[in-house]
Short mmCIF file of C-alpha atoms and ligand atoms in Angstrom, two decimals:
data_model
loop_
_atom_site.label_atom_id
_atom_site.label_comp_id
_atom_site.label_asym_id
_atom_site.label_seq_id
_atom_site.Cartn_x
_atom_site.Cartn_y
_atom_site.Cartn_z
CA MET A 1 58.99 119.72 134.46
CA SER A 2 60.51 116.66 132.82
CA GLY A 3 61.79 113.78 134.94
CA ASN A 4 65.30 114.52 133.75
CA GLU A 5 65.10 118.13 134.82
CA ALA A 6 64.33 117.05 138.37
CA ALA A 7 67.17 114.53 138.46
CA ASP A 8 69.89 116.80 137.04
CA GLU A 9 72.21 118.81 139.22
CA LEU A 10 71.21 122.44 138.75
CA TYR A 11 74.30 124.67 138.76
CA LEU A 12 73.32 128.13 140.01
CA ASP A 13 76.77 129.41 140.86
CA ALA A 14 77.86 131.00 137.58
CA ALA A 15 79.12 134.13 139.38
CA SER A 16 81.76 131.91 141.05
CA THR A 17 82.90 130.38 137.80
CA GLU A 18 81.68 129.17 134.42
CA PRO A 19 82.43 126.09 132.31
CA VAL A 20 84.68 126.48 129.25
CA SER A 21 82.84 125.97 125.96
CA ARG A 22 84.02 123.57 123.23
CA ASP A 23 84.38 126.57 120.87
CA VAL A 24 86.78 128.26 123.24
CA ILE A 25 88.85 125.10 123.73
CA GLU A 26 89.00 124.54 119.97
CA ALA A 27 89.99 128.16 119.33
CA MET A 28 92.83 127.84 121.86
CA MET A 29 94.21 124.49 120.67
CA PRO A 30 96.30 125.62 117.65
CA PHE A 31 98.12 128.14 119.84
CA LEU A 32 99.07 125.45 122.33
CA THR A 33 100.22 122.77 119.93
CA GLU A 34 101.23 124.32 116.56
CA ALA A 35 101.51 128.11 116.65
CA TYR A 36 103.00 128.04 120.14
CA ALA A 37 105.89 130.48 119.67
CA ASN A 38 106.71 133.34 122.00
CA PRO A 39 105.14 136.48 120.48
CA LEU A 40 108.29 138.48 121.25
CA SER A 41 110.51 136.16 119.18
CA VAL A 42 111.76 137.67 115.94
CA HIS A 43 111.36 134.52 113.81
CA GLN A 44 108.31 133.82 111.64
CA PRO A 45 106.48 131.63 114.19
CA GLY A 46 106.99 134.42 116.73
CA LYS A 47 105.55 136.96 114.31
CA THR A 48 102.51 134.73 113.75
CA ALA A 49 101.96 134.55 117.51
CA ALA A 50 102.33 138.34 117.79
CA ARG A 51 99.71 138.83 115.05
CA VAL A 52 97.28 136.51 116.84
CA LEU A 53 97.88 138.32 120.12
CA SER A 54 97.15 141.68 118.57
CA ALA A 55 93.97 140.38 116.89
CA ALA A 56 92.79 139.07 120.29
CA ARG A 57 93.62 142.43 121.86
CA ALA A 58 91.62 144.29 119.21
CA SER A 59 88.61 141.99 119.58
CA LEU A 60 88.59 142.22 123.38
CA ALA A 61 88.88 146.02 123.25
CA ALA A 62 86.04 146.32 120.73
CA ASP A 63 83.77 144.23 122.95
CA LEU A 64 84.44 146.49 125.95
CA GLY A 65 84.18 149.84 124.17
CA ALA A 66 87.92 150.37 124.49
CA ARG A 67 90.95 150.64 122.16
CA PRO A 68 93.45 147.85 121.49
CA ASP A 69 96.24 149.82 123.21
CA ASP A 70 94.19 149.91 126.41
CA VAL A 71 94.40 146.13 126.91
CA ILE A 72 96.92 144.64 129.35
CA PHE A 73 96.61 140.86 129.60
CA THR A 74 96.85 139.53 133.18
CA SER A 75 96.23 136.34 135.13
CA GLY A 76 92.68 137.35 136.17
CA GLY A 77 90.52 139.71 138.16
CA THR A 78 92.65 139.65 141.28
CA GLU A 79 95.82 140.63 139.45
CA SER A 80 94.03 143.29 137.38
CA ASP A 81 92.58 144.87 140.53
CA ASN A 82 95.97 144.79 142.28
CA LEU A 83 97.71 146.42 139.32
CA ALA A 84 95.05 149.12 139.02
CA VAL A 85 94.78 150.03 142.69
CA LYS A 86 98.43 149.69 143.74
CA GLY A 87 99.91 150.73 140.39
CA ILE A 88 97.85 153.90 139.86
CA ALA A 89 98.06 154.86 143.55
CA MET A 90 101.85 154.50 143.63
CA ALA A 91 102.38 156.43 140.40
CA ARG A 92 100.12 159.31 141.40
CA MET A 93 101.49 159.41 144.93
CA ARG A 94 104.97 160.02 143.57
CA MET A 95 103.73 162.79 141.27
CA LEU A 96 101.74 164.37 144.07
CA ARG A 97 104.70 164.39 146.45
CA ASP A 98 107.05 165.70 143.76
CA ARG A 99 104.68 168.59 143.32
CA TYR A 100 103.32 169.32 146.78
CA GLY A 101 105.97 167.81 149.08
CA GLU A 102 105.99 164.97 151.58
CA SER A 103 103.43 166.50 153.92
CA VAL A 104 100.53 165.73 151.54
CA LYS A 105 98.32 162.99 152.98
CA PRO A 106 97.17 160.93 149.96
CA ARG A 107 93.94 158.97 150.01
CA ILE A 108 92.12 156.29 148.04
CA LEU A 109 88.33 156.22 147.78
CA ILE A 110 86.65 152.85 147.37
CA SER A 111 83.07 151.79 147.93
CA ALA A 112 82.20 149.87 151.10
CA ILE A 113 81.28 146.80 149.02
CA GLU A 114 84.43 146.20 146.98
CA HIS A 115 85.83 142.71 146.40
CA PRO A 116 88.84 141.89 148.62
CA ALA A 117 91.11 142.19 145.56
CA VAL A 118 90.35 145.93 145.57
CA ALA A 119 89.71 146.49 149.29
CA GLN A 120 92.86 144.69 150.43
CA SER A 121 94.99 146.33 147.73
CA ALA A 122 93.86 149.69 149.14
CA ASP A 123 94.61 148.47 152.69
CA TRP A 124 98.06 147.41 151.49
CA MET A 125 98.69 150.98 150.33
CA GLU A 126 97.66 152.16 153.79
CA ARG A 127 99.94 149.67 155.55
CA TRP A 128 103.04 150.33 153.46
CA PHE A 129 102.66 153.98 152.45
CA GLY A 130 100.30 155.51 154.99
CA VAL A 131 97.64 156.22 152.35
CA GLU A 132 94.27 156.95 153.93
CA VAL A 133 91.57 154.57 152.66
CA VAL A 134 88.04 156.03 152.66
CA ARG A 135 85.13 153.63 152.16
CA ILE A 136 82.10 155.31 150.62
CA ARG A 137 78.90 154.04 152.17
CA VAL A 138 76.14 152.31 150.23
CA ASP A 139 72.38 152.28 150.85
CA GLU A 140 70.27 149.25 151.75
CA GLN A 141 70.17 148.15 148.07
CA ALA A 142 73.95 148.57 147.66
CA HIS A 143 73.84 151.81 145.63
CA ILE A 144 76.91 153.94 146.23
CA ASP A 145 76.09 157.16 148.10
CA MET A 146 76.91 159.72 145.40
CA ALA A 147 76.62 162.69 147.76
CA ALA A 148 79.19 161.08 150.09
CA LEU A 149 81.48 160.42 147.12
CA GLU A 150 81.22 164.05 146.04
CA ARG A 151 81.84 165.26 149.60
CA GLU A 152 84.93 163.10 150.05
CA LEU A 153 86.32 164.18 146.69
CA ALA A 154 85.79 167.83 147.61
CA GLN A 155 87.72 167.23 150.85
CA GLY A 156 90.71 166.10 148.82
CA ASP A 157 90.84 169.24 146.63
CA MET A 158 94.05 171.23 147.02
CA THR A 159 95.05 174.73 146.17
CA ASP A 160 97.30 174.51 143.17
CA ILE A 161 100.75 175.68 144.26
CA GLY A 162 102.18 175.11 140.80
CA ASN A 163 103.84 177.64 138.54
CA GLY A 164 100.66 178.72 136.89
CA GLU A 165 100.55 175.92 134.35
CA HIS A 166 98.36 172.98 135.17
CA GLU A 167 100.46 169.95 135.95
CA THR A 168 98.78 166.87 134.53
CA ALA A 169 99.03 163.27 135.62
CA GLY A 170 99.85 160.80 132.88
CA GLN A 171 100.33 161.07 129.16
CA GLY A 172 98.91 159.47 126.08
CA SER A 173 95.50 159.50 124.49
CA GLY A 174 92.66 161.55 125.92
CA SER A 175 93.01 164.64 128.03
CA ALA A 176 95.06 164.01 131.15
CA LEU A 177 93.75 164.85 134.62
CA ALA A 178 94.95 167.88 136.54
CA LEU A 179 96.95 167.05 139.69
CA THR A 180 94.84 169.12 142.05
CA ASN A 181 93.39 166.57 144.45
CA ARG A 182 95.14 164.41 147.02
CA THR A 183 92.86 161.49 146.14
CA LEU A 184 94.98 159.04 144.16
CA LEU A 185 92.13 156.99 142.78
CA VAL A 186 88.43 156.14 143.02
CA SER A 187 87.82 152.39 142.70
CA VAL A 188 84.27 151.05 142.42
CA MET A 189 82.63 147.96 141.00
CA LEU A 190 80.28 147.97 138.03
CA ALA A 191 78.12 145.14 139.40
CA ASN A 192 78.30 143.66 142.88
CA ASN A 193 79.19 139.98 143.17
CA GLU A 194 77.03 139.29 146.23
CA VAL A 195 73.81 141.17 145.46
CA GLY A 196 74.05 142.00 141.73
CA THR A 197 73.36 145.75 142.02
CA ILE A 198 74.67 147.79 139.06
CA GLU A 199 76.35 151.12 139.86
CA PRO A 200 76.10 154.31 137.70
CA ILE A 201 79.71 154.24 136.50
CA ASP A 202 79.45 157.08 133.97
CA GLU A 203 78.12 159.38 136.67
CA ILE A 204 80.85 158.32 139.10
CA ALA A 205 83.52 158.98 136.44
CA ARG A 206 82.06 162.41 135.73
CA ILE A 207 82.12 163.40 139.41
CA ALA A 208 85.64 162.03 140.02
CA HIS A 209 87.06 163.69 136.90
CA ALA A 210 85.58 167.02 137.91
CA HIS A 211 88.02 166.76 140.84
CA GLY A 212 90.90 165.50 138.68
CA VAL A 213 90.78 161.95 140.05
CA PRO A 214 91.05 158.80 137.89
CA VAL A 215 88.50 155.98 138.18
CA HIS A 216 89.12 152.23 138.23
CA VAL A 217 86.14 149.93 137.71
CA ASP A 218 86.04 146.29 138.77
CA ALA A 219 83.86 144.88 135.98
CA VAL A 220 84.62 141.24 136.80
CA GLN A 221 81.00 140.29 137.46
CA ALA A 222 79.59 142.46 134.68
CA ALA A 223 81.71 141.50 131.66
CA GLY A 224 79.69 139.36 129.25
CA GLN A 225 76.50 139.97 131.28
CA ILE A 226 75.74 143.62 130.55
CA PRO A 227 77.13 146.00 127.89
CA ILE A 228 80.39 147.73 128.84
CA ARG A 229 81.49 150.97 127.09
CA MET A 230 84.71 151.91 128.81
CA ARG A 231 85.59 154.93 126.65
CA ASP A 232 82.01 156.25 126.41
CA TRP A 233 81.81 156.15 130.20
CA ASP A 234 85.19 157.88 130.37
CA VAL A 235 86.62 155.26 132.73
CA ASP A 236 90.42 155.20 133.23
CA ALA A 237 90.96 151.54 134.17
CA LEU A 238 88.72 148.48 134.08
CA SER A 239 89.29 144.89 135.31
CA ILE A 240 87.83 141.74 133.80
CA SER A 241 88.29 138.04 134.58
CA GLY A 242 87.90 135.34 131.90
CA HIS A 243 86.58 132.47 134.01
CA LYS A 244 83.44 134.48 134.77
CA PHE A 245 82.51 134.35 131.08
CA GLY A 246 83.83 131.03 129.89
CA THR A 247 87.63 130.88 129.66
CA PRO A 248 89.88 128.60 131.69
CA LYS A 249 90.71 130.08 135.11
CA GLY A 250 93.76 132.30 135.47
CA LEU A 251 93.07 134.69 132.56
CA GLY A 252 92.01 138.30 132.62
CA ALA A 253 92.84 141.82 131.56
CA LEU A 254 93.19 145.32 132.88
CA LEU A 255 92.10 147.95 130.40
CA LEU A 256 94.09 151.06 131.10
CA ARG A 257 94.10 154.30 129.16
CA GLY A 258 97.45 155.72 128.15
CA ARG A 259 96.75 158.97 129.99
CA THR A 260 96.57 157.15 133.33
CA PRO A 261 99.85 156.97 135.24
CA VAL A 262 100.65 153.51 136.64
CA GLU A 263 103.61 151.86 138.30
CA PRO A 264 104.05 148.20 137.29
CA VAL A 265 103.64 145.71 140.13
CA LEU A 266 105.55 142.90 138.36
CA SER A 267 109.09 143.57 137.19
CA GLY A 268 110.57 141.65 134.29
CA GLY A 269 110.83 141.56 130.52
CA GLY A 270 108.58 144.55 129.86
CA GLN A 271 105.71 142.86 128.01
CA GLU A 272 102.29 144.56 127.84
CA ARG A 273 103.55 148.16 127.53
CA GLY A 274 106.04 147.45 130.33
CA LEU A 275 103.13 147.23 132.76
CA ARG A 276 102.75 143.47 133.08
CA SER A 277 105.94 141.54 132.49
CA GLY A 278 105.82 137.83 131.74
CA THR A 279 105.66 135.82 128.52
CA GLN A 280 102.21 136.41 127.05
CA ASN A 281 99.67 133.60 127.01
CA VAL A 282 98.60 133.71 123.35
CA ALA A 283 96.11 130.83 123.62
CA GLY A 284 94.71 132.49 126.74
CA ALA A 285 94.31 135.82 124.95
CA VAL A 286 92.44 134.04 122.14
CA ALA A 287 90.19 132.39 124.74
CA LEU A 288 89.41 135.76 126.34
CA ALA A 289 88.53 137.35 123.01
CA ILE A 290 86.37 134.45 121.77
CA ALA A 291 84.59 133.84 125.09
CA LEU A 292 83.76 137.51 125.64
CA HIS A 293 82.53 137.93 122.09
CA GLU A 294 80.32 134.83 122.39
CA SER A 295 79.00 135.97 125.78
CA ASN A 296 78.19 139.43 124.44
CA GLU A 297 76.35 137.97 121.46
CA ARG A 298 74.42 135.57 123.69
CA MET A 299 73.67 138.40 126.09
CA ALA A 300 72.19 140.54 123.33
CA GLY A 301 69.87 137.69 122.33
CA ARG A 302 68.79 136.50 125.75
CA TYR A 303 69.05 139.46 128.13
CA ARG A 304 65.33 139.88 128.45
CA ALA A 305 64.61 136.14 128.88
CA LEU A 306 67.36 135.88 131.48
CA ALA A 307 66.06 138.86 133.47
CA GLU A 308 62.48 137.59 133.23
CA SER A 309 63.46 134.17 134.57
CA ARG A 310 65.41 135.87 137.38
CA ASP A 311 62.30 137.88 138.30
CA ARG A 312 60.14 134.75 138.20
CA LEU A 313 62.63 132.98 140.47
CA MET A 314 62.68 135.87 142.97
CA ASP A 315 58.87 136.03 143.00
CA ALA A 316 58.58 132.27 143.46
CA VAL A 317 61.03 132.23 146.38
CA LEU A 318 59.24 135.11 148.11
CA ARG A 319 55.94 133.26 147.62
CA VAL A 320 57.05 129.94 149.13
CA GLU A 321 59.08 131.39 152.00
CA PRO A 322 57.54 134.47 153.66
CA ARG A 323 60.72 135.17 155.64
CA ALA A 324 62.79 135.59 152.46
CA GLN A 325 63.88 139.06 151.35
CA VAL A 326 65.54 139.96 148.06
CA THR A 327 68.94 141.64 148.55
CA GLY A 328 70.26 144.34 146.23
CA ASP A 329 68.31 146.42 143.75
CA PRO A 330 65.34 144.32 142.58
CA LYS A 331 65.51 145.73 139.01
CA ARG A 332 68.83 147.47 138.33
CA ARG A 333 70.80 144.25 138.82
CA LEU A 334 72.62 141.63 136.76
CA PRO A 335 70.14 139.71 134.58
CA GLY A 336 71.12 136.23 135.85
CA HIS A 337 71.56 137.11 139.53
CA ALA A 338 69.03 136.43 142.30
CA SER A 339 70.02 136.92 145.95
CA PHE A 340 68.19 136.68 149.23
CA VAL A 341 68.41 136.61 152.98
CA PHE A 342 66.35 134.20 155.10
CA PRO A 343 66.29 135.80 158.57
CA GLY A 344 66.28 133.20 161.33
CA LEU A 345 68.02 130.56 159.20
CA SER A 346 71.66 129.75 158.55
CA GLY A 347 72.75 130.38 154.97
CA GLU A 348 75.41 127.71 155.33
CA ALA A 349 72.86 125.09 156.42
CA LEU A 350 70.61 126.16 153.56
CA LEU A 351 73.45 125.76 151.05
CA VAL A 352 74.24 122.26 152.28
CA ASP A 353 70.60 121.24 152.30
CA LEU A 354 69.97 122.59 148.78
CA ASP A 355 73.13 120.87 147.57
CA ALA A 356 71.74 117.56 148.85
CA ARG A 357 68.64 118.31 146.74
CA GLY A 358 70.78 118.79 143.62
CA ILE A 359 70.89 122.58 143.60
CA ALA A 360 74.34 124.16 143.69
CA CYS A 361 74.33 127.81 144.79
CA SER A 362 76.37 130.06 147.03
CA SER A 363 76.21 132.39 150.00
CA GLY A 364 77.68 135.13 147.81
CA SER A 365 80.96 135.43 149.65
CA ALA A 366 84.10 133.37 150.16
CA CYS A 367 82.79 130.70 152.45
CA ALA A 368 84.48 127.65 153.81
CA LEU A 369 82.41 125.19 155.78
CA GLY A 370 82.89 125.81 159.49
CA ARG A 371 84.19 129.34 158.84
CA HIS A 372 81.08 131.02 157.60
CA GLU A 373 81.67 134.75 157.83
CA ALA A 374 78.95 137.33 157.37
CA PRO A 375 79.14 138.63 153.75
CA ALA A 376 80.83 142.05 153.87
CA THR A 377 78.50 143.58 151.29
CA LEU A 378 75.41 142.75 153.33
CA LEU A 379 76.96 144.20 156.48
CA ALA A 380 77.75 147.40 154.56
CA MET A 381 74.12 147.50 153.37
CA GLY A 382 73.00 147.60 157.00
CA PHE A 383 72.01 143.98 157.64
CA THR A 384 72.91 142.62 161.09
CA ALA A 385 75.53 139.85 161.17
CA PRO A 386 72.99 137.05 161.88
CA VAL A 387 70.77 138.14 158.96
CA ALA A 388 73.80 138.62 156.67
CA LYS A 389 74.79 135.04 157.51
CA SER A 390 71.47 133.81 156.11
CA ALA A 391 72.37 134.98 152.58
CA LEU A 392 71.90 132.87 149.48
CA ARG A 393 72.93 133.72 145.90
CA MET A 394 71.73 132.02 142.71
CA THR A 395 73.48 132.98 139.48
CA PHE A 396 73.01 131.61 135.98
CA ARG A 397 73.84 132.50 132.37
CA THR A 398 71.01 130.61 130.63
CA PRO A 399 67.38 131.59 131.27
CA LEU A 400 65.77 129.20 133.76
CA THR A 401 62.79 127.25 132.45
CA PRO A 402 59.49 127.52 134.37
CA GLY A 403 60.14 123.92 135.49
CA GLN A 404 63.52 124.85 136.91
CA VAL A 405 62.08 127.87 138.71
CA ASN A 406 59.41 125.63 140.28
CA ARG A 407 62.01 123.07 141.24
CA VAL A 408 64.21 125.64 142.99
CA ALA A 409 61.24 127.20 144.78
CA ALA A 410 60.03 123.79 145.96
CA ALA A 411 63.52 122.87 147.19
CA ILE A 412 63.82 126.17 149.08
CA GLU A 413 60.42 125.67 150.65
CA GLU A 414 61.37 122.16 151.81
CA SER A 415 64.83 123.23 153.00
CA CYS A 416 63.48 126.17 154.97
CA HIS A 417 60.82 123.98 156.49
CA SER A 418 63.18 121.21 157.52
CA LEU A 419 65.83 123.61 158.87
CA THR A 420 63.23 125.50 160.90
CA HIS A 421 61.93 122.23 162.23
CA ALA A 422 65.44 120.99 163.10
CA HIS A 423 66.21 124.29 164.80
CA LEU A 424 63.03 124.26 166.88
CA SER A 425 63.43 120.66 167.93
CA ALA A 426 67.09 121.11 168.97
CA PRO A 427 67.73 121.51 172.72
CA ALA A 428 68.10 125.22 173.58
CA GLY A 429 71.79 124.80 174.49
CA ALA A 430 72.54 123.28 171.06
CA ARG A 431 71.14 126.25 169.07
N1 PLP B 501 86.34 141.11 141.55
C1 PLP B 501 85.10 140.60 141.69
C2 PLP B 501 83.92 141.52 141.77
C3 PLP B 501 84.92 139.22 141.75
O1 PLP B 501 83.68 138.72 141.89
C4 PLP B 501 86.05 138.37 141.67
C5 PLP B 501 85.91 136.90 141.77
O2 PLP B 501 84.93 136.38 142.21
C6 PLP B 501 87.33 138.96 141.51
C7 PLP B 501 87.43 140.34 141.46
C8 PLP B 501 88.57 138.12 141.40
O3 PLP B 501 88.67 137.55 140.12
P1 PLP B 501 89.60 136.27 139.83
O4 PLP B 501 88.89 135.08 140.36
O5 PLP B 501 89.77 136.22 138.35
O6 PLP B 501 90.91 136.52 140.50
#
């Protein structure tokens, strides 16, 4: 390890946010300062902006295995998840009630490890519209229980009381889904933010569609890290967030197939197919397209090196600290994502101690000092609250050098040692 390597701050919190590259800033600049017109304006500068917007849309779609018409630009992952969950649920609820009457009890199926942007959107539907929210359990490595998903979907099946013809939900490209299940939507994540486990999305879509239910995928943590083929997987809606792959914060997209019914959440000028009103951010759309394309190209070249350095890091941590356990699936996980629990220690104290040693990482959940809540994903995976509170997440987009792996392992060894020592030497009442 070089002297410099030891002195530098090591940023291992890429899953929280990423820096913006020079290339992305340079690509955005002309659309902030020169070609700044509103893409809906009829004059020539407006037409130029509209052309740029549609090129960005096409590029983004191609990099996600989708079509340009699928792309709805938003302000980020949170907004995309809200539009998908609330918008699809509201639209299908109306269709369901038109067809079957008010006595139908609609439901939403989500996994037990969804981000609050999905989980709380579903809860909002429960609070305001009485929609039942069913959380599908996960196993101890955060894999969704497919048998439970299938069972819950089967429970929502309804006898078709229609006039003999199959009523379908939504129009547009692709075959629409039959309206024969009181489940409005299945919403699951492609890769978990806290433990990195990757879910079998194509299989989930196949099962849900067999019951006529659309599928929304939160791909916020996965975009730019693993290949995404939205249409091949037959997914109906998919959320991404730019700042996880190198755009400024506050940019994202919901990819939504035309066949999927959705009620807009924002009312206004009707931009983005009438589904997301608000003057479009042309420079932001360019940033999304460029940053995702660059991330995908980098990913193709360094996937193996990234995953190998992750495995070396996990092995090194387990070697220096016998209490450590890897969380999530040890193999089927994001390539630059290592996560652990350290039973008996406080994850918050560990974070602070590692930070003082120049290593910036995370507990894997929204965590404010003094309000350290147990990460919801770990609780759903069956960890007790005290163990869940010992979680640590290290995420990176560039393969770690052997020197960096050694440095992190040494810092963890020292931190664990000094925190154990501090804990044991504290008076019993102060523990
Ligand atoms: N979904 C997941 C899985 C996330 O990890 C995050 C952010 O961490 C979000 C949604 C929210 O994205 P944004 O920060 O763009 O609102």
